[in-house]
Coordinates of C-alpha atoms in Angstrom, one line a residue:
Chain A
M1 CA 0.0 0.0 0.0
S2 CA 2.7 2.5 1.0
T3 CA 4.7 1.2 -1.9
T4 CA 1.8 2.0 -4.3
L5 CA 1.7 5.5 -2.8
L6 CA 5.4 5.9 -3.2
L7 CA 5.3 4.8 -6.8
L8 CA 2.4 7.2 -7.4
V9 CA 4.4 10.1 -5.9
I10 CA 7.4 9.2 -8.1
E11 CA 5.2 9.0 -11.2
I12 CA 3.7 12.4 -10.4
I13 CA 7.1 13.9 -9.8
G14 CA 8.4 12.4 -13.1
T15 CA 5.4 13.6 -15.0
I16 CA 6.0 17.1 -13.7
A17 CA 9.7 17.0 -14.6
F18 CA 8.9 15.8 -18.1
A19 CA 6.1 18.4 -18.5
I20 CA 8.3 21.3 -17.3
S21 CA 11.1 20.3 -19.7
G22 CA 8.7 20.6 -22.5
I23 CA 7.1 23.8 -21.3
R24 CA 10.6 25.5 -20.9
L25 CA 11.7 24.4 -24.4
A26 CA 8.4 25.7 -25.8
A27 CA 9.0 29.0 -24.0
A28 CA 12.4 29.2 -25.5
K29 CA 10.6 29.1 -28.9
R30 CA 8.2 31.9 -27.8
F31 CA 5.2 29.6 -27.7
D32 CA 2.1 31.0 -25.9
W33 CA 0.6 29.4 -22.8
F34 CA -1.6 27.0 -24.8
G35 CA 1.4 25.9 -27.0
A36 CA 3.6 25.4 -23.9
Y37 CA 0.9 23.4 -22.2
V38 CA 0.5 21.1 -25.3
V39 CA 4.2 20.6 -25.6
G40 CA 4.5 19.9 -21.9
L41 CA 1.7 17.4 -22.0
V42 CA 3.0 15.6 -25.1
T43 CA 6.5 15.4 -23.5
A44 CA 4.9 13.8 -20.4
I45 CA 2.4 11.4 -22.0
G46 CA 3.6 11.0 -25.6
G47 CA 5.7 8.0 -25.0
G48 CA 3.2 6.1 -23.0
T49 CA 0.5 7.0 -25.5
L50 CA 2.3 5.4 -28.5
R51 CA 3.1 2.4 -26.3
D52 CA -0.6 2.0 -25.5
I53 CA -1.6 2.4 -29.1
L54 CA 0.9 -0.2 -30.2
L55 CA -0.3 -2.6 -27.4
D56 CA -3.9 -1.8 -28.4
A57 CA -4.6 -0.7 -24.8
P58 CA -6.7 2.3 -23.8
P59 CA -4.3 5.3 -23.5
F60 CA -3.4 5.6 -19.8
W61 CA -4.1 9.3 -19.5
M62 CA -7.6 8.9 -20.8
V63 CA -8.6 6.7 -17.9
N64 CA -7.0 8.9 -15.2
S65 CA -7.3 12.6 -15.2
W66 CA -4.3 13.6 -13.1
Y67 CA -1.8 13.6 -15.9
V68 CA -3.7 16.4 -17.7
S69 CA -4.2 18.3 -14.4
V70 CA -0.6 17.9 -13.2
T71 CA 0.6 19.3 -16.5
G72 CA -1.7 22.3 -16.0
L73 CA -0.2 22.9 -12.5
S74 CA 3.3 22.6 -14.0
L75 CA 2.5 25.3 -16.5
L76 CA 1.1 27.5 -13.8
W77 CA 4.2 27.0 -11.8
V78 CA 6.5 27.9 -14.7
I79 CA 4.4 31.0 -15.4
L80 CA 4.7 32.2 -11.7
F81 CA 8.2 31.1 -10.8
R82 CA 9.9 31.2 -14.2
K83 CA 12.9 33.4 -13.1
Q84 CA 13.7 31.1 -10.1
L85 CA 13.6 27.9 -12.2
V86 CA 17.2 28.3 -13.5
R87 CA 18.5 27.7 -10.0
L88 CA 16.6 24.4 -9.9
N89 CA 18.1 22.9 -13.1
S90 CA 20.0 20.2 -11.3
T91 CA 16.9 19.3 -9.2
F92 CA 14.9 19.0 -12.4
F93 CA 17.6 16.8 -13.9
I94 CA 17.4 14.5 -10.9
F95 CA 13.6 14.3 -11.0
D96 CA 13.6 13.9 -14.7
T97 CA 16.0 11.0 -14.3
I98 CA 14.1 9.3 -11.5
G99 CA 10.9 9.6 -13.6
L100 CA 12.7 8.1 -16.6
G101 CA 13.7 5.1 -14.5
L102 CA 10.1 4.6 -13.4
F103 CA 8.6 5.1 -16.8
V104 CA 10.8 2.5 -18.3
V105 CA 9.8 0.0 -15.7
I106 CA 6.1 0.8 -16.2
G107 CA 6.5 0.4 -20.0
I108 CA 8.2 -3.0 -19.6
Q109 CA 5.7 -4.4 -17.1
K110 CA 2.7 -3.3 -19.1
T111 CA 4.1 -4.9 -22.3
L112 CA 4.9 -8.2 -20.6
M113 CA 1.4 -8.1 -19.1
F114 CA 0.1 -8.1 -22.7
G115 CA 2.0 -11.3 -23.4
Y116 CA 4.8 -9.8 -25.6
P117 CA 8.4 -11.2 -25.4
M118 CA 11.1 -9.3 -23.5
W119 CA 12.7 -7.7 -26.5
V120 CA 9.4 -6.0 -27.4
A121 CA 9.1 -4.9 -23.7
I122 CA 12.5 -3.3 -23.8
I123 CA 11.6 -1.3 -26.9
M124 CA 8.3 -0.3 -25.3
G125 CA 10.1 0.7 -22.1
T126 CA 12.4 2.9 -24.1
I127 CA 9.5 4.4 -26.1
T128 CA 7.7 5.1 -22.8
G129 CA 10.7 6.9 -21.5
A130 CA 12.2 8.6 -24.5
L131 CA 9.5 9.2 -27.2
G132 CA 7.8 12.1 -25.4
G133 CA 11.0 14.1 -25.8
V134 CA 11.2 13.2 -29.5
I135 CA 7.7 14.5 -30.2
R136 CA 8.5 17.6 -28.1
D137 CA 11.5 18.3 -30.4
I138 CA 9.4 17.7 -33.5
L139 CA 6.7 20.1 -32.3
I140 CA 9.3 22.9 -31.6
N141 CA 10.8 22.0 -35.0
E142 CA 14.3 20.9 -33.8
V143 CA 16.2 17.7 -34.6
P144 CA 15.4 15.3 -31.7
L145 CA 18.2 15.8 -29.2
I146 CA 18.4 12.2 -28.1
F147 CA 19.5 11.2 -31.6
R148 CA 22.8 13.2 -31.1
K149 CA 23.2 13.0 -27.3
D150 CA 21.5 9.8 -26.8
V151 CA 22.7 8.3 -23.6
Y152 CA 19.1 9.2 -22.5
A153 CA 17.6 6.4 -24.6
T154 CA 20.6 4.1 -24.2
A155 CA 20.1 4.3 -20.4
C156 CA 16.5 3.0 -21.0
I157 CA 17.8 0.1 -23.0
A158 CA 20.5 -0.7 -20.4
G159 CA 17.8 -0.8 -17.7
G160 CA 15.7 -3.1 -19.9
L161 CA 18.5 -5.5 -20.3
I162 CA 19.1 -5.6 -16.5
Y163 CA 15.3 -6.3 -16.1
W164 CA 15.7 -9.2 -18.5
L165 CA 18.7 -10.5 -16.7
A166 CA 16.9 -10.3 -13.3
L167 CA 13.9 -12.1 -14.9
E168 CA 16.0 -14.9 -16.5
T169 CA 17.9 -15.4 -13.2
G170 CA 14.6 -15.8 -11.4
M171 CA 14.8 -12.7 -9.2
S172 CA 11.6 -11.4 -7.6
P173 CA 9.5 -8.9 -9.5
A174 CA 10.5 -6.2 -7.0
V175 CA 14.2 -6.9 -7.6
Q176 CA 13.6 -6.9 -11.4
Q177 CA 11.9 -3.5 -11.3
I178 CA 14.3 -1.8 -8.8
S179 CA 17.4 -3.0 -10.6
C180 CA 16.0 -1.8 -13.9
A181 CA 15.1 1.6 -12.6
M182 CA 18.4 2.0 -10.7
T183 CA 20.3 1.1 -13.9
V184 CA 18.5 3.7 -15.9
I185 CA 19.2 6.3 -13.3
I186 CA 22.8 5.5 -12.6
V187 CA 23.7 5.2 -16.3
R188 CA 22.1 8.5 -17.1
L189 CA 23.8 10.3 -14.1
L190 CA 27.2 8.8 -15.0
A191 CA 26.7 9.8 -18.6
A192 CA 25.9 13.3 -17.7
K193 CA 28.8 13.6 -15.2
Y194 CA 31.4 12.1 -17.5
K195 CA 29.9 13.5 -20.8
W196 CA 29.6 10.0 -22.3
Q197 CA 28.7 10.1 -26.0
I198 CA 27.8 7.4 -28.5
P199 CA 30.1 7.7 -31.5
E200 CA 28.8 9.6 -34.5
L201 CA 28.5 8.1 -38.0
A202 CA 31.2 9.8 -40.0
K203 CA 29.6 12.0 -42.8
Q204 CA 30.6 11.1 -46.3
E205 CA 31.8 14.0 -48.5
N206 CA 29.2 13.5 -51.2
E207 CA 26.3 12.3 -48.9
E208 CA 23.9 14.9 -50.3
N209 CA 24.5 13.7 -53.9
N210 CA 23.8 10.2 -52.7
N211 CA 20.5 11.3 -51.2
N212 CA 19.5 12.9 -54.4
V213 CA 20.4 9.8 -56.3
R214 CA 18.3 7.9 -53.8
N215 CA 15.3 10.0 -54.2
E216 CA 15.2 10.9 -57.9
Chain B
M1 CA -33.6 13.9 -42.1
S2 CA -33.1 17.4 -43.5
T3 CA -30.9 18.1 -40.4
T4 CA -28.7 15.1 -41.3
L5 CA -28.4 16.5 -44.8
L6 CA -27.6 20.0 -43.5
L7 CA -24.9 18.5 -41.2
L8 CA -23.4 16.5 -44.1
V9 CA -23.3 19.7 -46.2
I10 CA -21.5 21.6 -43.4
E11 CA -19.1 18.7 -42.9
I12 CA -18.2 18.6 -46.6
I13 CA -17.8 22.4 -46.7
G14 CA -15.6 22.2 -43.6
T15 CA -13.5 19.4 -45.1
I16 CA -13.0 21.4 -48.3
A17 CA -12.0 24.4 -46.3
F18 CA -9.5 22.4 -44.2
A19 CA -8.1 20.6 -47.3
I20 CA -7.7 23.9 -49.2
S21 CA -5.8 25.5 -46.3
G22 CA -3.4 22.6 -46.4
I23 CA -3.1 22.6 -50.2
R24 CA -2.3 26.3 -50.3
L25 CA 0.4 26.1 -47.6
A26 CA 1.9 23.1 -49.4
A27 CA 1.9 25.2 -52.6
A28 CA 3.7 28.0 -50.8
K29 CA 6.4 25.4 -50.1
R30 CA 6.6 24.4 -53.8
F31 CA 5.1 20.9 -53.1
D32 CA 3.9 19.1 -56.2
W33 CA 0.3 18.0 -56.8
F34 CA 0.8 14.7 -54.9
G35 CA 2.4 16.4 -51.9
A36 CA -0.3 19.1 -51.9
Y37 CA -3.0 16.4 -52.0
V38 CA -1.4 14.6 -49.0
V39 CA -1.0 17.7 -47.0
G40 CA -4.6 18.7 -47.8
L41 CA -5.9 15.3 -46.8
V42 CA -4.0 15.2 -43.6
T43 CA -5.2 18.7 -42.7
A44 CA -8.8 17.6 -43.2
I45 CA -8.7 14.1 -41.6
G46 CA -5.6 14.1 -39.4
G47 CA -7.4 15.2 -36.2
G48 CA -10.3 12.8 -36.5
T49 CA -7.9 10.0 -37.3
L50 CA -5.9 10.4 -34.1
R51 CA -9.2 10.7 -32.2
D52 CA -10.4 7.4 -33.7
I53 CA -7.1 5.7 -33.0
L54 CA -7.2 6.9 -29.3
L55 CA -10.8 5.7 -29.0
D56 CA -9.9 2.4 -30.8
A57 CA -12.6 3.1 -33.4
P58 CA -12.2 2.4 -37.1
P59 CA -10.8 5.6 -38.7
F60 CA -13.9 7.5 -40.0
W61 CA -12.4 8.2 -43.5
M62 CA -11.7 4.4 -44.1
V63 CA -15.4 3.6 -43.9
N64 CA -16.7 6.5 -46.1
S65 CA -14.9 7.4 -49.3
W66 CA -16.1 11.0 -49.7
Y67 CA -13.4 12.6 -47.5
V68 CA -10.7 11.3 -49.9
S69 CA -12.6 12.3 -53.0
V70 CA -13.6 15.7 -51.8
T71 CA -10.0 16.4 -51.1
G72 CA -9.2 15.4 -54.6
L73 CA -11.8 17.9 -55.9
S74 CA -10.3 20.6 -53.7
L75 CA -6.9 20.0 -55.2
L76 CA -8.4 20.2 -58.7
W77 CA -10.2 23.4 -57.8
V78 CA -7.0 25.0 -56.5
I79 CA -5.1 23.9 -59.6
L80 CA -7.7 25.4 -61.9
F81 CA -8.7 28.6 -60.0
R82 CA -5.5 29.3 -58.0
K83 CA -5.3 33.0 -59.0
Q84 CA -8.8 33.7 -58.0
L85 CA -8.5 32.1 -54.5
V86 CA -6.9 35.1 -52.9
R87 CA -10.2 37.1 -53.3
L88 CA -12.0 34.3 -51.4
N89 CA -9.7 34.4 -48.3
S90 CA -12.5 35.7 -46.0
T91 CA -14.9 33.2 -47.4
F92 CA -12.5 30.4 -46.7
F93 CA -12.0 31.7 -43.2
I94 CA -15.8 31.6 -42.6
F95 CA -16.1 28.0 -44.0
D96 CA -13.0 26.9 -42.1
T97 CA -14.5 28.3 -38.9
I98 CA -17.9 26.8 -39.4
G99 CA -16.2 23.4 -40.2
L100 CA -14.2 23.8 -37.0
G101 CA -17.3 24.3 -34.9
L102 CA -18.9 21.1 -36.4
F103 CA -15.7 19.0 -36.1
V104 CA -15.4 19.8 -32.4
V105 CA -19.1 18.8 -31.8
I106 CA -18.5 15.5 -33.8
G107 CA -15.3 14.8 -31.7
I108 CA -17.1 15.4 -28.4
Q109 CA -20.2 13.3 -29.3
K110 CA -18.2 10.4 -30.5
T111 CA -16.0 10.4 -27.4
L112 CA -19.0 10.5 -25.1
M113 CA -20.6 7.7 -27.2
F114 CA -17.5 5.6 -26.3
G115 CA -18.2 6.1 -22.6
Y116 CA -15.4 8.5 -21.8
P117 CA -15.9 11.4 -19.3
M118 CA -16.5 15.0 -20.5
W119 CA -12.9 16.2 -19.9
V120 CA -11.6 13.5 -22.3
A121 CA -14.4 14.5 -24.8
I122 CA -13.3 18.1 -24.7
I123 CA -9.7 17.1 -25.5
M124 CA -10.9 14.8 -28.3
G125 CA -13.1 17.6 -29.7
T126 CA -10.0 19.9 -29.7
I127 CA -7.8 17.2 -31.3
T128 CA -10.5 16.6 -34.0
G129 CA -10.6 20.3 -34.8
A130 CA -7.0 21.4 -34.4
L131 CA -4.6 18.5 -34.8
G132 CA -4.9 18.4 -38.6
G133 CA -3.4 21.8 -38.8
V134 CA -0.5 20.8 -36.5
I135 CA 0.4 17.7 -38.7
R136 CA 0.1 20.0 -41.7
D137 CA 2.6 22.4 -40.2
I138 CA 5.0 19.5 -39.3
L139 CA 4.8 18.1 -42.9
I140 CA 5.7 21.5 -44.3
N141 CA 8.5 21.8 -41.7
E142 CA 7.1 24.8 -39.8
V143 CA 6.5 25.4 -36.1
P144 CA 2.8 24.7 -35.7
L145 CA 1.0 28.0 -35.9
I146 CA -1.6 27.3 -33.3
F147 CA 1.1 27.1 -30.6
R148 CA 1.8 30.8 -31.2
K149 CA -1.5 32.1 -32.4
D150 CA -3.6 29.7 -30.6
V151 CA -7.1 31.1 -30.3
Y152 CA -7.9 28.5 -32.8
A153 CA -7.5 25.6 -30.3
T154 CA -8.7 27.8 -27.4
A155 CA -12.0 28.3 -29.3
C156 CA -12.4 24.5 -29.4
I157 CA -11.9 24.2 -25.7
A158 CA -14.3 27.1 -25.0
G159 CA -16.9 25.3 -27.1
G160 CA -16.3 22.1 -25.2
L161 CA -16.8 23.8 -21.9
I162 CA -20.1 25.2 -23.1
Y163 CA -21.1 21.8 -24.3
W164 CA -20.4 20.5 -20.8
L165 CA -22.4 23.3 -19.2
A166 CA -25.4 22.6 -21.4
L167 CA -25.0 18.9 -20.6
E168 CA -24.8 19.5 -16.8
T169 CA -27.8 21.9 -16.9
G170 CA -29.9 19.2 -18.7
M171 CA -30.2 21.0 -22.0
S172 CA -31.4 18.9 -25.0
P173 CA -28.7 17.3 -27.2
A174 CA -29.5 19.8 -30.0
V175 CA -28.9 22.7 -27.7
Q176 CA -25.7 21.2 -26.3
Q177 CA -24.3 20.8 -29.9
I178 CA -25.5 24.1 -31.3
S179 CA -24.3 26.1 -28.3
C180 CA -20.9 24.3 -28.6
A181 CA -20.5 25.0 -32.3
M182 CA -21.7 28.6 -32.0
T183 CA -19.2 29.2 -29.2
V184 CA -16.3 27.9 -31.2
I185 CA -17.4 30.0 -34.2
I186 CA -18.0 33.2 -32.3
V187 CA -14.8 33.0 -30.2
R188 CA -12.7 32.4 -33.3
L189 CA -14.4 35.2 -35.3
L190 CA -14.0 37.7 -32.4
A191 CA -10.4 36.6 -31.8
A192 CA -9.6 37.2 -35.5
K193 CA -11.4 40.6 -35.5
Y194 CA -9.8 41.9 -32.3
K195 CA -6.5 40.1 -32.7
W196 CA -6.8 38.3 -29.4
Q197 CA -3.6 36.6 -28.4
I198 CA -2.8 34.2 -25.5
P199 CA 0.2 35.6 -23.5
E200 CA 3.6 34.3 -24.4
L201 CA 5.9 32.6 -21.9
A202 CA 8.8 35.1 -21.4
K203 CA 12.1 33.7 -22.7
Q204 CA 14.9 33.4 -20.1
E205 CA 18.3 34.8 -21.2
N206 CA 20.1 31.5 -20.6
E207 CA 17.4 29.2 -21.8
E208 CA 19.6 27.4 -24.3
N209 CA 22.2 26.6 -21.7
N210 CA 19.4 25.1 -19.5
N211 CA 18.4 22.9 -22.4
N212 CA 21.9 21.7 -22.8
V213 CA 22.2 21.1 -19.1
R214 CA 18.9 19.2 -19.3
N215 CA 20.0 17.0 -22.2
E216 CA 23.6 16.3 -21.6
Chain C
M1 CA 7.1 -23.1 -50.1
S2 CA 10.0 -21.9 -52.2
T3 CA 7.8 -19.0 -53.1
T4 CA 7.3 -18.1 -49.4
L5 CA 11.1 -18.3 -49.0
L6 CA 11.6 -16.1 -52.1
L7 CA 9.1 -13.5 -50.7
L8 CA 10.9 -13.6 -47.3
V9 CA 14.2 -13.0 -49.0
I10 CA 12.8 -10.1 -51.0
E11 CA 11.2 -8.6 -47.8
I12 CA 14.5 -8.8 -45.9
I13 CA 16.4 -7.2 -48.8
G14 CA 13.8 -4.5 -49.0
T15 CA 13.9 -3.9 -45.3
I16 CA 17.7 -3.6 -45.4
A17 CA 17.5 -1.2 -48.3
F18 CA 14.9 1.0 -46.5
A19 CA 16.9 0.9 -43.2
I20 CA 20.2 1.8 -44.9
S21 CA 18.5 4.8 -46.7
G22 CA 17.4 6.0 -43.2
I23 CA 20.8 5.3 -41.6
R24 CA 22.7 7.2 -44.3
L25 CA 20.5 10.3 -44.2
A26 CA 20.8 10.3 -40.4
A27 CA 24.6 10.1 -40.8
A28 CA 24.5 13.1 -43.1
K29 CA 22.9 14.9 -40.2
R30 CA 25.6 13.8 -37.8
F31 CA 23.3 11.5 -35.8
D32 CA 25.1 9.0 -33.5
W33 CA 24.7 5.3 -33.8
F34 CA 21.5 5.1 -31.7
G35 CA 19.9 8.0 -33.6
A36 CA 20.9 6.3 -36.9
Y37 CA 19.5 3.0 -35.8
V38 CA 16.1 4.6 -34.8
V39 CA 15.9 6.5 -38.1
G40 CA 16.8 3.4 -40.0
L41 CA 14.2 1.3 -38.1
V42 CA 11.5 3.9 -38.5
T43 CA 12.2 4.2 -42.3
A44 CA 11.9 0.4 -42.6
I45 CA 8.8 -0.3 -40.4
G46 CA 7.1 3.1 -40.1
G47 CA 4.7 2.7 -43.0
G48 CA 3.6 -0.8 -42.0
T49 CA 3.2 0.3 -38.4
L50 CA 0.7 3.1 -39.2
R51 CA -1.1 0.6 -41.6
D52 CA -1.5 -1.9 -38.8
I53 CA -2.6 0.8 -36.3
L54 CA -5.2 2.0 -38.8
L55 CA -6.3 -1.6 -39.4
D56 CA -6.3 -2.3 -35.7
A57 CA -3.9 -5.2 -36.2
P58 CA -0.9 -6.0 -34.0
P59 CA 2.1 -4.2 -35.5
F60 CA 3.9 -6.7 -37.7
W61 CA 7.4 -6.0 -36.2
M62 CA 6.2 -6.8 -32.7
V63 CA 5.3 -10.4 -33.5
N64 CA 8.4 -11.1 -35.5
S65 CA 11.8 -10.1 -34.2
W66 CA 13.8 -10.1 -37.5
Y67 CA 12.9 -6.6 -38.6
V68 CA 14.6 -5.1 -35.5
S69 CA 17.6 -7.4 -35.8
V70 CA 18.0 -6.9 -39.6
T71 CA 18.1 -3.1 -39.0
G72 CA 20.8 -3.7 -36.4
L73 CA 22.9 -5.6 -38.9
S74 CA 22.3 -2.8 -41.5
L75 CA 23.7 -0.3 -39.0
L76 CA 26.7 -2.5 -38.3
W77 CA 27.3 -2.9 -42.1
V78 CA 27.1 0.9 -42.6
I79 CA 29.5 1.5 -39.7
L80 CA 32.0 -1.0 -41.1
F81 CA 31.8 -0.4 -44.8
R82 CA 30.6 3.2 -45.0
K83 CA 33.3 4.3 -47.5
Q84 CA 32.4 1.6 -49.9
L85 CA 28.7 2.2 -49.9
V86 CA 28.8 5.1 -52.4
R87 CA 29.8 2.7 -55.1
L88 CA 26.7 0.6 -54.3
N89 CA 24.2 3.5 -54.8
S90 CA 22.6 2.0 -57.9
T91 CA 22.4 -1.4 -56.2
F92 CA 20.7 0.1 -53.2
F93 CA 18.3 1.9 -55.5
I94 CA 17.3 -1.4 -57.2
F95 CA 16.8 -3.1 -53.8
D96 CA 14.9 -0.2 -52.5
T97 CA 12.6 -0.3 -55.5
I98 CA 12.1 -4.0 -55.4
G99 CA 11.3 -3.8 -51.7
L100 CA 8.9 -0.9 -52.4
G101 CA 7.0 -3.1 -54.9
L102 CA 6.7 -5.9 -52.4
F103 CA 5.7 -3.7 -49.5
V104 CA 2.9 -2.2 -51.6
V105 CA 1.6 -5.7 -52.4
I106 CA 1.8 -6.7 -48.7
G107 CA -0.1 -3.5 -47.6
I108 CA -2.9 -4.1 -50.2
Q109 CA -3.3 -7.8 -49.4
K110 CA -3.5 -7.2 -45.6
T111 CA -6.0 -4.4 -46.0
L112 CA -8.3 -6.5 -48.2
M113 CA -7.9 -9.4 -45.7
F114 CA -9.4 -7.0 -43.1
G115 CA -12.4 -6.6 -45.4
Y116 CA -11.8 -3.0 -46.5
P117 CA -12.6 -1.9 -50.1
M118 CA -9.9 -1.6 -52.8
W119 CA -9.6 2.2 -52.6
V120 CA -8.6 1.9 -48.9
A121 CA -6.2 -0.9 -49.8
I122 CA -4.5 1.2 -52.4
I123 CA -4.0 4.0 -49.8
M124 CA -2.7 1.4 -47.3
G125 CA -0.3 0.0 -49.8
T126 CA 1.0 3.5 -50.5
I127 CA 1.3 4.2 -46.8
T128 CA 3.2 0.9 -46.3
G129 CA 5.6 1.8 -49.0
A130 CA 6.1 5.5 -48.7
L131 CA 5.3 6.7 -45.1
G132 CA 8.5 5.3 -43.6
G133 CA 10.5 7.8 -45.7
V134 CA 8.2 10.6 -44.6
I135 CA 8.7 9.9 -40.9
R136 CA 12.4 9.6 -41.6
D137 CA 12.5 13.1 -43.2
I138 CA 10.5 14.5 -40.2
L139 CA 13.0 13.0 -37.7
I140 CA 15.9 14.5 -39.6
N141 CA 13.9 17.8 -39.7
E142 CA 13.7 18.0 -43.5
V143 CA 10.6 18.6 -45.7
P144 CA 9.5 15.1 -46.9
L145 CA 11.2 14.6 -50.2
I146 CA 8.4 12.6 -51.8
F147 CA 6.2 15.7 -51.6
R148 CA 8.5 17.4 -54.1
K149 CA 9.9 14.4 -56.0
D150 CA 7.0 12.2 -55.6
V151 CA 7.0 9.6 -58.3
Y152 CA 8.0 7.3 -55.4
A153 CA 4.5 7.4 -54.0
T154 CA 2.8 7.8 -57.4
A155 CA 4.5 4.5 -58.4
C156 CA 2.8 2.8 -55.4
I157 CA -0.6 4.2 -56.4
A158 CA -0.1 3.1 -60.0
G159 CA 0.7 -0.4 -58.8
G160 CA -2.4 -0.4 -56.6
L161 CA -4.6 0.6 -59.6
I162 CA -3.1 -2.3 -61.6
Y163 CA -3.8 -4.7 -58.7
W164 CA -7.4 -3.4 -58.8
L165 CA -7.6 -3.9 -62.6
A166 CA -6.3 -7.5 -62.2
L167 CA -8.7 -8.2 -59.4
E168 CA -11.7 -6.8 -61.4
T169 CA -10.8 -8.8 -64.5
G170 CA -10.7 -12.0 -62.5
M171 CA -7.0 -12.6 -62.7
S172 CA -5.4 -15.1 -60.2
P173 CA -4.0 -13.7 -56.9
A174 CA -0.5 -14.4 -58.2
V175 CA -1.1 -12.3 -61.3
Q176 CA -2.7 -9.5 -59.2
Q177 CA 0.3 -9.3 -56.9
I178 CA 3.1 -9.7 -59.5
S179 CA 1.5 -7.2 -61.9
C180 CA 1.2 -4.8 -59.0
A181 CA 4.8 -5.1 -57.8
M182 CA 6.1 -5.0 -61.4
T183 CA 4.2 -1.8 -62.1
V184 CA 5.6 -0.1 -59.0
I185 CA 9.1 -1.2 -59.9
I186 CA 8.9 -0.2 -63.6
V187 CA 7.2 3.1 -63.0
R188 CA 9.8 4.1 -60.4
L189 CA 12.7 3.0 -62.6
L190 CA 11.4 4.8 -65.6
A191 CA 10.7 7.9 -63.5
A192 CA 14.3 7.9 -62.2
K193 CA 15.8 7.3 -65.7
Y194 CA 13.7 10.0 -67.5
K195 CA 13.5 12.3 -64.4
W196 CA 9.7 12.4 -64.5
Q197 CA 8.3 15.0 -62.2
I198 CA 4.7 15.8 -61.1
P199 CA 3.9 19.4 -61.8
E200 CA 4.3 21.9 -58.9
L201 CA 1.5 24.1 -57.7
A202 CA 2.5 27.6 -58.8
K203 CA 3.3 29.8 -55.7
Q204 CA 1.1 33.0 -55.4
E205 CA 3.0 36.2 -54.8
N206 CA 1.2 37.0 -51.5
E207 CA 0.8 33.4 -50.3
E208 CA 2.4 34.2 -46.9
N209 CA -0.1 37.0 -46.4
N210 CA -2.8 34.6 -47.1
N211 CA -1.5 32.2 -44.5
N212 CA -1.4 35.0 -41.9
V213 CA -4.9 36.0 -42.8
R214 CA -5.9 32.3 -42.5
N215 CA -4.3 31.9 -39.1
E216 CA -5.0 35.1 -37.3

């Protein structure tokens, strides 16, 4: 019972962190309040929504109103305390990371519940955690950041693999979930601290020509 | 019976207005006929399609062929009478607005039919009316306009709230729907006339830095 | 049996060709390995995924793991043999075109299997073949190329119309499918050879003003 409550609190904090990241990026693009709200909401629920569509489940935010309201409160908070938010950047980063860990676990559990194999569950866990930010970047017309600084999504995959390992080695569900979330959180924190980067694909001189060839 | 016919006529006019708005923006980006058709079609049916996916209903345009054909006629019309269209801008604006009012009502009704609460129905009504334009702007690689000049979507929400009020106060379905559509139409017309704008979120000096912090 | 095997081989080759086209365009945008993988995967499975969502079918790649793994091998191949790939451009173009023909047939068959009329099946066949490239272009923040050089999608539609003709004239399923695929392939090859282009919609001088009018 108190565990359920704890998880709910973490999920709300994570949702707020995701929503605020979207709202602030929208503000940087001079969006108005409505645009900022939509971008914040999509950042917070976009990943889980595609997951539920792919699983053919009713979208989670349509059966529980607090995701929509918490995003509204996040917007209000940003409007009122905008100037102070900069000081809280590292706090947001922590909350965002904790939320990410939980969202990955939620995505994996739900996918396994629907009878899909673990490799699908890992993809769904990653989508749950990372896709919201991709849609956010598309809405503000930027190249999705995780495709260039992607330890964000890689942390989700790492967590998923640990979940798999714990499952295969017959660990208890609690251990599976906690080890998964902790892996996501630790990998992302270390990646941020030590500026880990996935290698780039070297650009060919005449890449553009190739594209034209490809598309003509 | 004559009401059904009237609604069908309004829906067709609204679909044409939405499609033409997409076709003309695509033309401004030098899209070819096919690209313009796709952008026009997506502008007209995109919102209702996501609504139906989220409701797990068969997409409305897949069970009735006239949306696809009416968009084709709209393209033909633009190709033939392009030069004259500028004179019709205010007419298009009226049709676009009337169509918007109807689409919001359709989205709300369908969502309530599926047993969802009113707050979900209002979101679905807004998605039905406004999302097509967002996908249109993504396809032409522009920042979605309604996030900066958003009285468009706000009018949908206002209409939804009036629908709710009429429902709670036990008005007849006809009154609920007409008051909703009229609210959408009037709010949007007034917003255009008096250049209403939702306030912007002030940009912080070091916003970009924050983003980097967030994403590293 | 050997036919099934042949079709599987063609589908794998087509998937690789689609994935590599996405991976190379991502590389041109300096995406890292993860970003390139995602863009490659979305290019390969994006069209079929939307088709399955619209048909309310389980997404094809979630019930068969080889699409995800073949994309991984494609990424590995690009990483290792990047420099040599330029020489293979025409080969990729052939594979990409053969894959396109097959994907259109698969999309049409599956849609008819779900009991939809032929006009829906042609749209679904085109979505199966062409949408992956559109999502790819949105992810790399470019205007979708097929909207300006669209014989790609037009070839899918042409193939769909031939399928319809073969169906109406009582041809055997094999003939329907082969004639459809061959049409897609031949039309695209001829379009590339003779640089066929669909006409553009002439831009009006004051288009931008119109847009503003439309959106205020």
